[in-house]
């Protein structure tokens, strides 16, 4: 093999260029090793069938089922005006439910001959809805014949592996490709130290790979998964342990607030006392800031738990100690909002160097990309001279021109919105590495915190401040019960008449250029598809119809920043009754008088996102109302997701549901790293024990051998996990 290790052999040499190209483009698989680590999603038994009742909408699925009946219909259409059009409808069943398959035109002949009642086959296609029933249009299929050498050979054993597949490459074709490369599994390097593997009774890696792809019994699958879960958990925890090990050796300037400086003056002017949670988290942060290596802390808090206040007190402590603090916000709207609320909270303490400024005051400056040249120059000058103790900005803060006098603390709001390079660039602006506080309002279960933010210490704010109101949430099934939607708009009017305001959220803006590729693409016959509802259309319809006479305005990401700010100011001042917006209002927007929110096409949003959005109402003393509008049928997973959001206000509970439902989502944040999912068998929620144990084992291994010189197999696995992009992602996480 010319010295190329078997698992690094490119797939195009082994499988041929056409298959290899599809695998690379659609599944991110490039080498033999990649394919061996593309594990089956589940297994079907010949005598047992899939649950057709649980199929997810709009997803590519593979099912094993039996044909119940097949009917050929003729119809007239534009292409076949004299009733010569043909449509084959096949109903398949698995005992739990029935599913309709539909084939059109010339595509009906082969299935009409092959899919006879009683036939069993694997079917692969995208689930859509027609006439309110789930269906697969033109699915690919592979007949399962119980006899014949070829069939027995190709589905060795009674368990049929079902692989994560795509429209371009069905599960059974992936299975055949795996069969070709399986002998190479013998050469897989084992990343687990022998003592760890033996001590926990885990299979050797080559055996685990063999058993996951070609199991003979369910016990084979369980043993293989147990072993492969350990690989994923352990290698990832070693990467994080090495990060933590390196961080503790970095120098930082300890920052300790004086007893009667800016922080004390700020605390004196607060009109309320901090919650116990806020006091406890503040103590954790102040202890970190006092050490001589950089703080790396994740502050997670429920929507509205007062994270900004805790972060501001940390910033003031650093200013007290002679340093500067920078807060990085993901959007201009949010940066302006933080700037406004922080200067209001600080009052004359934010007027350093001005007439009327208090004795300990500092300057709080805003820096965003759309500022005018003069204002920007002033802000940059205040930063470089140290006149401004606190700066709040968007990624404009990261540009080369921005220089700090002495940057001591970086606060990143809404961690998941920032690319990694951005955080790193800001951290590079300190003379020594600044302390880092990362905030998120998306509650993160303990295991995810250990997995994704394993190099950060975690603080949790789970108490809501006194005076926050409960939010009632309801699902509005617009298709089943149109009168519910009419009632929703009446409720909005009632809130406005009572002196309150409302948000209406839509998934799309509505001024998008029609994508020429999509423009000519009509839904396949028998598919119902409409684009998601758009802000501009909905605002116009509401203004003319159910909300006529109310002051309705729109807000979205493509507006000019000054216009956005003006709309938000009018809404905050109570001049606008209803704000129709995209998710730009998702984080940090604080208008206590807004009590109602209607989310259109709510099924298009994720669970955590809906929870975030809902947190924008009920911020004052009046109770909040959130209405989730959907046209999805009652039995669909989308509806179950919305019911879950409506049934609880506990963000941690919802984030568990979100993770369980995303199944194959990459916990390491694919958006952040661009790299392929690193977690294939490890389920972050269910495998809490494995992750916790792997974290302890990893810490011990790294403490004993930080460079992993005695563990070449582990080094290789680590290099594969931490391809450059992911290395950077973890570093800057």
XYZ file of C-alpha atoms in Angstrom:
733
model
C 0.000 0.000 0.000
C 3.009 2.269 -0.436
C 3.178 3.066 3.249
C -0.275 4.631 3.535
C -1.880 3.139 6.685
C -4.952 1.097 5.682
C -7.393 3.386 7.490
C -6.013 6.493 5.783
C -6.425 5.023 2.300
C -8.642 7.410 0.234
C -12.074 5.930 -0.543
C -11.739 6.721 -4.236
C -8.977 4.115 -4.515
C -11.096 1.470 -2.796
C -14.672 2.156 -3.927
C -14.256 3.935 -7.234
C -14.493 7.677 -7.930
C -18.290 8.025 -8.348
C -19.273 6.481 -4.984
C -16.336 8.171 -3.232
C -17.420 11.570 -4.574
C -20.971 11.186 -3.199
C -19.607 10.001 0.157
C -17.249 12.964 0.391
C -19.774 15.601 -0.680
C -22.858 14.360 1.161
C -21.542 12.471 4.168
C -18.101 14.019 4.704
C -16.415 10.602 4.395
C -12.999 10.667 2.712
C -10.928 7.718 3.971
C -11.437 4.068 4.835
C -11.264 5.056 8.516
C -14.033 7.656 8.036
C -16.297 5.001 6.521
C -15.552 2.480 9.282
C -16.590 5.132 11.797
C -19.853 5.816 9.930
C -21.905 3.589 12.207
C -25.410 2.227 11.593
C -28.103 4.464 13.063
C -30.139 1.394 14.046
C -30.748 -2.218 13.007
C -33.779 -3.963 11.563
C -34.600 -7.590 12.187
C -36.163 -9.661 9.473
C -39.044 -10.627 11.718
C -39.610 -7.155 13.133
C -40.529 -3.913 11.416
C -39.852 -0.196 11.895
C -42.284 2.124 13.582
C -43.915 3.894 10.698
C -45.978 5.758 13.279
C -42.921 7.767 14.397
C -41.548 9.057 11.094
C -40.127 12.595 11.215
C -41.326 15.138 8.615
C -38.951 16.414 5.963
C -36.249 13.923 6.894
C -34.614 11.279 4.767
C -35.623 7.918 6.257
C -35.027 4.227 5.631
C -37.791 1.813 6.624
C -38.254 -1.930 6.329
C -41.889 -2.835 5.719
C -44.335 -5.072 3.907
C -46.521 -4.080 0.953
C -50.215 -4.155 2.016
C -51.698 -3.105 -1.325
C -50.790 -1.386 -4.617
C -53.144 0.522 -6.939
C -52.481 2.078 -10.341
C -54.545 5.212 -11.124
C -54.894 7.157 -14.365
C -55.354 10.935 -14.343
C -55.281 13.937 -16.675
C -52.496 16.505 -16.255
C -50.740 19.190 -18.298
C -48.253 16.579 -19.572
C -50.908 13.910 -20.180
C -54.105 15.801 -21.057
C -56.144 12.786 -22.192
C -56.150 10.972 -18.894
C -52.971 9.092 -19.782
C -51.072 10.153 -16.648
C -50.299 7.255 -14.321
C -49.869 7.244 -10.569
C -48.996 4.143 -8.542
C -50.025 4.266 -4.879
C -48.508 1.594 -2.663
C -49.457 1.219 0.991
C -46.815 -0.366 3.233
C -47.289 -1.460 6.838
C -45.144 -2.473 9.775
C -47.719 -3.263 12.391
C -47.379 0.162 14.075
C -48.743 2.202 11.204
C -49.213 2.533 7.473
C -47.370 4.719 5.011
C -48.262 5.649 1.465
C -45.653 5.465 -1.318
C -46.374 7.223 -4.593
C -44.728 6.848 -8.017
C -45.574 8.894 -11.161
C -45.203 8.758 -14.908
C -42.651 6.343 -16.352
C -41.466 5.642 -12.815
C -44.512 3.410 -12.131
C -43.629 0.414 -14.323
C -40.850 -1.270 -12.328
C -42.445 -0.882 -8.856
C -45.816 -1.965 -10.289
C -44.237 -5.282 -11.255
C -42.104 -5.705 -8.133
C -44.070 -4.271 -5.199
C -46.795 -6.883 -4.955
C -48.835 -7.322 -1.752
C -46.853 -9.362 0.788
C -43.440 -8.312 -0.599
C -40.908 -7.091 2.002
C -38.374 -4.432 1.140
C -36.262 -1.575 2.440
C -37.562 1.814 1.304
C -35.627 5.095 1.436
C -36.944 8.583 0.734
C -37.995 11.936 2.162
C -41.146 12.099 4.285
C -43.696 14.654 3.072
C -47.380 15.350 3.725
C -50.135 15.050 1.151
C -53.829 15.319 2.001
C -52.760 15.500 5.648
C -51.187 12.014 5.407
C -47.502 11.120 5.528
C -46.034 9.752 2.317
C -42.792 9.003 0.457
C -42.731 10.193 -3.171
C -40.580 8.076 -5.544
C -38.674 6.231 -2.806
C -35.672 4.066 -3.678
C -36.161 0.464 -2.562
C -34.339 -2.846 -2.253
C -36.377 -6.052 -2.097
C -35.609 -8.377 0.808
C -35.939 -11.919 -0.434
C -35.818 -14.470 2.317
C -34.083 -17.045 0.119
C -31.394 -17.113 -2.523
C -27.662 -17.043 -1.843
C -27.167 -13.392 -2.816
C -29.689 -12.030 -0.315
C -28.412 -14.155 2.539
C -24.839 -13.105 1.798
C -25.572 -9.393 1.502
C -27.581 -9.241 4.749
C -25.352 -11.574 6.736
C -27.057 -12.477 9.982
C -30.590 -11.524 10.886
C -29.771 -7.910 11.782
C -29.875 -5.402 8.922
C -27.806 -2.256 9.635
C -29.556 0.999 8.679
C -26.975 3.732 8.029
C -27.406 7.517 8.172
C -27.949 8.019 4.436
C -28.766 10.712 1.895
C -31.019 10.949 -1.143
C -27.928 10.314 -3.291
C -26.770 7.185 -1.470
C -29.182 4.758 0.147
C -28.421 2.879 3.341
C -28.007 -0.495 1.606
C -25.395 0.938 -0.793
C -23.428 2.303 2.174
C -23.696 -1.165 3.742
C -22.137 -2.746 0.662
C -19.287 -0.196 0.689
C -18.637 -0.927 4.389
C -18.464 -4.634 3.569
C -15.642 -3.836 1.112
C -13.481 -1.938 3.634
C -14.286 -4.012 6.752
C -11.103 -6.164 6.560
C -9.053 -2.968 7.172
C -10.620 -2.688 10.658
C -7.961 -5.171 11.854
C -5.369 -2.380 11.497
C -7.218 0.213 13.616
C -4.935 1.768 16.255
C -6.458 1.588 19.721
C -6.654 4.998 21.452
C -7.523 3.628 24.912
C -4.670 2.853 27.294
C -4.532 -0.949 27.840
C -5.057 -0.612 31.593
C -8.218 1.454 31.076
C -9.632 -0.949 28.474
C -8.903 -4.051 30.524
C -10.090 -2.445 33.764
C -13.480 -1.632 32.237
C -13.832 -4.868 30.288
C -14.095 -3.136 26.894
C -13.620 -4.861 23.495
C -10.465 -4.185 21.434
C -11.192 -1.555 18.737
C -10.953 -3.866 15.641
C -13.473 -6.243 17.216
C -15.818 -3.373 18.134
C -15.779 -2.085 14.537
C -16.541 -5.548 13.211
C -19.432 -6.039 15.619
C -21.037 -2.652 15.058
C -21.207 -3.163 11.280
C -21.897 -6.915 11.153
C -23.497 -7.960 14.432
C -24.868 -11.480 14.838
C -26.757 -10.736 18.046
C -28.064 -7.738 19.957
C -25.341 -8.404 22.538
C -22.723 -7.761 19.802
C -24.253 -4.329 19.164
C -24.355 -3.470 22.872
C -20.694 -4.478 23.405
C -19.533 -2.573 20.324
C -21.461 0.579 21.252
C -20.198 0.488 24.837
C -16.626 0.365 23.534
C -17.070 3.046 20.848
C -18.839 5.391 23.285
C -15.782 5.215 25.514
C -13.533 6.121 22.577
C -15.538 9.223 21.778
C -15.984 10.364 25.364
C -12.376 9.693 26.340
C -10.637 11.235 23.321
C -12.791 14.357 23.588
C -12.189 14.656 27.352
C -8.438 14.229 26.818
C -8.543 17.134 24.337
C -10.360 19.276 26.917
C -8.119 18.150 29.786
C -5.062 19.203 27.770
C -6.686 22.597 27.206
C -7.335 23.026 30.924
C -3.803 21.883 31.715
C -2.355 24.463 29.313
C -4.636 27.263 30.596
C -3.525 26.808 34.208
C 0.036 27.554 33.069
C -0.845 30.853 31.390
C -0.134 34.059 33.332
C -2.853 36.657 34.031
C -3.076 39.807 36.105
C -5.147 39.211 39.266
C -7.982 41.774 39.458
C -9.360 42.512 42.916
C -11.955 45.255 43.548
C -11.210 47.783 46.298
C -13.559 47.997 49.314
C -14.951 51.432 48.462
C -14.499 51.862 44.744
C -16.760 51.714 41.685
C -18.316 48.324 42.497
C -19.284 49.376 46.027
C -20.771 52.651 44.720
C -22.755 50.692 42.121
C -24.086 48.200 44.675
C -25.206 51.115 46.878
C -27.392 52.524 44.117
C -29.132 49.236 43.209
C -32.859 49.588 44.044
C -33.111 45.874 44.973
C -31.038 43.195 46.652
C -29.297 40.522 44.603
C -30.847 37.034 44.614
C -28.919 34.338 46.520
C -27.954 32.832 43.170
C -26.539 36.131 41.898
C -24.492 36.559 45.080
C -23.123 33.004 44.911
C -22.157 33.257 41.215
C -20.576 36.693 41.777
C -18.406 35.203 44.540
C -17.251 32.397 42.195
C -16.331 34.985 39.546
C -14.521 37.322 41.975
C -12.488 34.361 43.325
C -11.433 33.500 39.758
C -10.539 37.105 38.928
C -8.225 37.210 41.966
C -5.994 34.380 40.669
C -2.865 34.764 38.565
C -4.060 32.561 35.678
C -6.957 33.481 33.407
C -10.518 32.804 34.496
C -12.449 30.608 32.044
C -16.011 30.579 33.260
C -19.329 29.786 31.617
C -22.286 31.614 33.167
C -25.557 30.027 32.186
C -28.815 31.395 33.381
C -32.464 31.104 32.559
C -33.913 33.798 30.344
C -34.281 36.837 32.613
C -32.277 35.529 35.577
C -30.100 38.650 35.703
C -26.908 37.458 33.980
C -26.167 40.932 32.629
C -26.142 42.345 36.162
C -23.708 39.657 37.349
C -21.459 40.288 34.326
C -21.578 44.050 34.905
C -20.463 43.639 38.540
C -17.497 41.555 37.302
C -16.633 44.282 34.790
C -16.813 46.959 37.479
C -14.515 44.917 39.744
C -11.910 44.787 36.955
C -12.217 48.557 36.321
C -11.781 49.090 40.075
C -8.545 47.106 39.881
C -7.238 49.392 37.108
C -8.148 47.250 34.064
C -10.683 47.494 31.242
C -13.547 45.183 30.395
C -15.044 44.415 26.982
C -18.450 42.889 26.309
C -18.954 41.188 22.960
C -22.568 40.930 21.717
C -23.684 38.955 18.640
C -25.803 41.680 16.988
C -25.896 45.478 16.798
C -29.424 45.523 18.223
C -28.176 43.621 21.259
C -24.993 45.672 21.661
C -27.044 48.902 21.628
C -29.503 47.411 24.089
C -26.741 46.300 26.493
C -25.132 49.722 26.239
C -28.433 51.412 27.006
C -29.318 49.168 29.947
C -25.805 49.269 31.467
C -25.548 53.064 31.297
C -29.052 53.313 32.830
C -28.125 50.920 35.663
C -24.897 52.835 36.356
C -26.339 56.354 36.101
C -23.711 58.986 36.948
C -21.151 56.192 37.513
C -21.046 55.827 33.712
C -20.167 59.491 33.193
C -16.453 59.394 33.915
C -14.671 62.607 32.903
C -17.969 64.456 32.382
C -19.617 67.177 34.400
C -21.924 65.553 36.915
C -20.019 62.273 36.739
C -19.601 60.578 40.125
C -16.263 60.373 41.946
C -15.492 56.762 40.953
C -17.127 57.024 37.542
C -15.736 55.492 34.371
C -16.725 55.866 30.736
C -18.912 53.234 29.014
C -18.488 53.308 25.237
C -20.294 51.543 22.408
C -18.429 50.325 19.330
C -20.317 48.871 16.358
C -19.601 48.575 12.647
C -22.222 51.102 11.578
C -21.090 54.022 13.788
C -20.155 57.303 12.126
C -16.443 58.083 11.718
C -16.296 60.812 14.373
C -18.076 58.774 17.058
C -15.919 55.797 16.228
C -12.695 57.791 16.456
C -13.764 59.133 19.867
C -14.543 55.608 21.137
C -11.191 54.239 19.896
C -9.343 57.075 21.616
C -11.169 56.419 24.915
C -10.100 52.770 24.734
C -6.437 53.313 23.969
C -6.019 55.989 26.674
C -7.888 53.911 29.254
C -10.479 56.687 29.697
C -13.217 54.109 28.952
C -13.270 51.337 31.525
C -16.064 49.433 29.783
C -16.679 48.897 26.074
C -19.677 47.119 24.596
C -19.584 46.134 20.967
C -20.115 43.683 18.171
C -17.274 41.953 16.335
C -16.168 45.489 15.319
C -14.231 45.271 18.622
C -11.957 42.695 17.061
C -10.610 44.795 14.201
C -6.902 45.548 14.154
C -7.428 49.276 14.747
C -8.971 48.638 18.173
C -6.291 48.962 20.892
C -6.859 48.743 24.641
C -4.938 50.436 27.407
C -5.134 47.338 29.667
C -7.746 44.724 28.785
C -8.492 42.636 31.890
C -11.802 40.897 31.202
C -13.699 39.746 28.113
C -17.403 38.946 28.502
C -18.921 37.051 25.556
C -22.707 37.174 25.395
C -24.516 34.277 23.749
C -21.502 32.059 23.204
C -23.013 29.994 20.388
C -23.350 33.001 18.089
C -19.629 33.621 17.848
C -17.109 31.986 15.643
C -14.052 30.917 17.432
C -11.553 33.179 15.707
C -13.551 36.179 16.921
C -13.191 35.291 20.595
C -9.543 34.524 20.161
C -8.811 37.791 18.390
C -10.349 39.740 21.273
C -8.437 37.737 23.857
C -5.257 38.532 21.953
C -5.702 42.243 22.653
C -4.600 42.008 26.287
C -0.935 42.472 27.275
C -1.411 39.197 29.127
C -4.337 36.838 28.472
C -7.446 38.538 29.908
C -9.976 36.727 32.083
C -12.902 35.282 30.100
C -16.565 35.068 31.077
C -18.909 33.407 28.599
C -22.662 33.920 29.065
C -25.499 31.925 27.596
C -29.242 31.972 28.160
C -29.602 28.580 26.527
C -29.614 26.244 29.510
C -27.099 23.474 29.001
C -27.475 20.100 30.735
C -24.520 19.144 32.936
C -23.237 16.523 30.494
C -23.223 18.947 27.594
C -21.394 21.487 29.697
C -18.800 18.775 30.445
C -18.572 17.848 26.771
C -18.746 21.112 24.896
C -17.468 23.582 27.457
C -15.275 21.088 29.282
C -12.458 23.601 29.521
C -14.683 26.176 31.250
C -15.812 26.183 34.864
C -19.601 26.464 35.010
C -21.841 28.733 37.089
C -25.615 28.458 36.940
C -28.224 31.134 37.722
C -31.514 29.324 38.096
C -33.487 31.738 40.281
C -35.653 34.373 38.653
C -35.555 37.813 40.302
C -38.636 38.776 42.328
C -41.375 40.491 40.322
C -40.969 38.426 37.139
C -44.306 37.141 35.873
C -45.240 33.652 34.742
C -45.671 33.051 30.989
C -48.598 30.979 29.736
C -47.819 29.118 26.484
C -50.330 27.480 24.138
C -50.100 25.670 20.796
C -52.464 27.127 18.147
C -53.212 24.435 15.515
C -54.049 26.772 12.612
C -54.875 24.001 10.112
C -57.016 21.828 12.423
C -58.743 24.735 14.146
C -58.645 27.997 12.160
C -60.886 29.710 14.756
C -58.035 29.297 17.295
C -55.855 31.540 15.105
C -58.640 34.149 14.893
C -58.857 34.021 18.693
C -55.068 34.501 18.944
C -55.327 37.850 17.123
C -58.238 38.846 19.407
C -55.995 38.111 22.409
C -53.307 40.392 20.939
C -55.892 43.187 20.568
C -57.037 42.641 24.178
C -53.440 42.961 25.455
C -52.969 46.195 23.470
C -56.302 47.568 24.728
C -55.108 46.845 28.274
C -52.131 49.148 27.577
C -49.586 46.439 26.710
C -47.625 45.518 23.555
C -47.018 42.364 21.526
C -44.453 40.628 19.323
C -45.247 38.556 16.238
C -42.281 36.400 15.158
C -41.841 34.903 11.657
C -39.108 32.619 10.309
C -38.368 34.670 7.180
C -37.995 38.335 6.162
C -39.833 38.192 2.839
C -37.675 40.462 0.643
C -35.335 37.638 -0.424
C -34.397 37.453 -4.064
C -35.930 34.297 -5.478
C -33.067 31.825 -5.807
C -32.960 31.030 -9.579
C -32.108 27.392 -8.792
C -35.181 27.070 -6.607
C -37.418 29.302 -8.674
C -37.953 26.719 -11.371
C -38.329 23.915 -8.873
C -41.906 23.023 -8.203
C -42.832 20.612 -5.416
C -43.115 17.064 -6.752
C -46.637 16.001 -7.601
C -48.379 15.064 -4.409
C -46.137 17.227 -2.235
C -47.517 20.205 -0.413
C -44.923 22.844 0.305
C -45.282 26.501 1.052
C -42.411 28.740 2.030
C -42.180 29.760 5.692
C -44.222 32.841 6.617
C -42.406 36.147 6.184
C -42.302 39.301 8.314
C -43.164 41.711 5.496
C -46.175 39.684 4.289
C -47.551 38.942 7.750
C -47.207 42.574 8.897
C -49.123 43.760 5.848
C -51.901 41.156 6.302
C -52.264 41.935 10.010
C -52.366 45.692 9.398
C -55.131 45.258 6.832
C -56.981 42.499 8.691
C -57.136 41.281 12.295
C -54.938 44.056 13.775
C -56.289 46.920 11.670
C -56.088 50.235 13.489
C -53.152 49.193 15.717
C -49.671 50.621 15.238
C -47.741 47.705 13.620
C -44.007 47.964 12.764
C -41.442 45.505 11.369
C -37.910 44.638 12.508
C -35.434 42.330 10.747
C -31.726 41.789 10.212
C -31.439 43.412 6.781
C -32.665 46.829 7.864
C -30.154 49.670 8.231
C -28.784 49.652 11.807
C -30.115 53.175 12.484
C -33.587 52.119 11.341
C -33.420 49.024 13.545
C -32.419 51.116 16.527
C -35.202 53.635 15.843
C -37.818 50.847 15.630
C -36.581 49.316 18.907
C -36.603 52.709 20.630
C -40.188 53.385 19.520
C -41.247 49.947 20.699
C -39.447 50.352 24.031
C -41.080 53.780 24.475
C -44.533 52.251 23.919
C -45.204 54.122 20.650
C -45.655 50.849 18.686
C -48.378 48.343 19.617
C -47.169 45.292 17.710
C -43.667 44.483 16.483
C -43.512 41.913 13.652
C -39.951 40.591 13.672
C -37.559 37.786 12.804
C -35.454 36.160 15.514
C -33.340 39.336 15.839
C -35.319 39.827 19.070
C -34.271 36.416 20.386
C -31.688 37.509 22.933
C -31.371 40.420 25.291
C -34.248 42.555 24.065
C -35.964 43.890 27.176
C -39.349 45.657 26.949
C -41.231 44.989 30.223
C -44.518 46.304 28.771
C -44.574 43.603 26.040
C -46.843 40.844 27.343
C -47.864 38.765 24.301
C -45.949 36.932 21.604
C -47.340 35.035 18.618
C -44.780 32.785 16.883
C -45.857 31.926 13.311
C -44.765 28.560 11.835
C -43.426 27.752 15.281
C -42.466 24.260 14.081
C -39.674 25.879 12.007
C -37.796 26.871 15.185
C -35.767 24.708 17.579
C -36.918 24.049 21.137
C -34.223 26.217 22.756
C -34.896 29.020 20.292
C -38.624 29.011 21.115
C -37.743 29.154 24.805
C -35.419 32.095 24.154
C -38.047 33.958 22.150
C -40.712 33.351 24.760
C -38.424 34.900 27.367
C -38.973 38.311 25.730
C -42.483 38.552 27.293
C -43.515 38.528 30.943
C -40.530 40.710 31.853
C -42.669 43.161 33.814
C -45.354 42.771 36.468
C -48.135 41.679 34.038
C -48.318 37.970 33.110
C -46.935 36.927 29.702
C -48.650 34.977 26.930
C -46.904 33.009 24.174
C -48.890 31.445 21.300
C -47.157 28.865 19.094
C -48.918 28.780 15.713
C -48.436 25.707 13.517
C -50.079 23.867 10.643
C -48.429 20.552 11.480
C -50.735 17.552 12.029
C -51.385 16.521 15.608
C -49.428 13.245 15.495
C -46.278 14.798 14.000
C -43.013 15.024 16.009
C -43.066 18.801 15.335
C -46.336 19.099 17.271
C -44.961 16.985 20.118
C -41.984 19.345 20.281
C -44.284 22.377 20.506
C -46.408 20.666 23.157
C -43.235 20.139 25.189
C -42.360 23.846 24.959
C -45.919 24.821 25.960
C -45.899 22.442 28.926
C -42.848 23.712 30.835
C -40.911 26.916 31.499
C -37.881 24.955 32.695
C -35.121 25.680 30.181
C -32.945 22.802 31.419
C -35.784 20.335 30.861
C -36.344 21.785 27.369
C -32.686 21.629 26.439
C -32.724 17.911 27.306
C -35.731 17.429 25.005
C -33.998 19.472 22.298
C -30.877 17.320 22.443
C -32.806 14.070 22.482
C -34.728 15.176 19.410
C -31.789 16.425 17.410
C -30.363 12.908 17.551
C -27.488 13.272 15.162
C -26.663 16.918 15.796
C -23.020 17.448 16.550
C -22.676 18.574 20.128
C -19.365 20.176 19.288
C -21.246 22.666 17.167
C -20.892 21.972 13.477
C -21.629 25.595 12.707
C -18.651 26.584 14.834
C -16.125 24.171 13.434
C -17.285 23.261 9.956
C -15.889 19.825 10.727
C -17.839 16.631 10.654
C -19.731 15.367 13.683
C -17.333 13.825 16.167
C -20.025 12.190 18.273
C -21.588 9.240 16.551
C -22.552 6.777 19.267
C -22.180 8.919 22.372
C -25.562 10.332 23.379
C -24.769 13.303 25.551
C -27.894 13.004 27.657
C -28.085 9.240 28.184
C -24.373 8.644 28.632
C -23.847 10.999 31.539
C -21.940 8.362 33.536
C -19.580 7.465 30.695
C -18.776 11.155 30.138
C -18.184 11.839 33.840
C -15.936 8.756 34.191
C -14.076 9.543 30.961
C -13.465 13.066 32.220
C -11.866 11.727 35.423
C -9.754 9.170 33.507
C -8.673 11.813 30.992
C -7.597 14.220 33.740
C -5.453 11.490 35.310
C -3.840 10.512 31.986
C -3.024 14.146 31.085
C -1.650 14.938 34.559
C 0.713 11.962 34.287
C 1.719 12.498 30.641
C 0.623 15.904 29.229
C 2.229 15.240 25.824
C 0.831 11.665 25.651
C 4.287 10.386 24.723
C 3.537 6.912 26.087
C 0.205 6.627 24.221
C 0.770 6.835 20.429
C -2.690 5.385 19.619
C -4.353 8.115 21.680
C -2.228 10.792 20.012
C -3.346 9.564 16.574
C -7.018 9.575 17.614
C -6.599 13.047 19.062
C -5.060 14.340 15.840
C -8.004 12.902 13.905
C -10.533 14.555 16.248
C -8.633 17.802 16.395
C -8.125 18.443 12.766
C -7.034 22.060 12.576
C -10.494 23.534 12.658
C -11.661 21.641 15.696
C -8.396 22.288 17.535
C -9.068 25.977 17.081
C -12.679 25.536 18.120
C -11.724 23.897 21.396
C -8.937 26.362 21.992
C -11.168 29.304 21.679
C -14.271 27.619 23.086
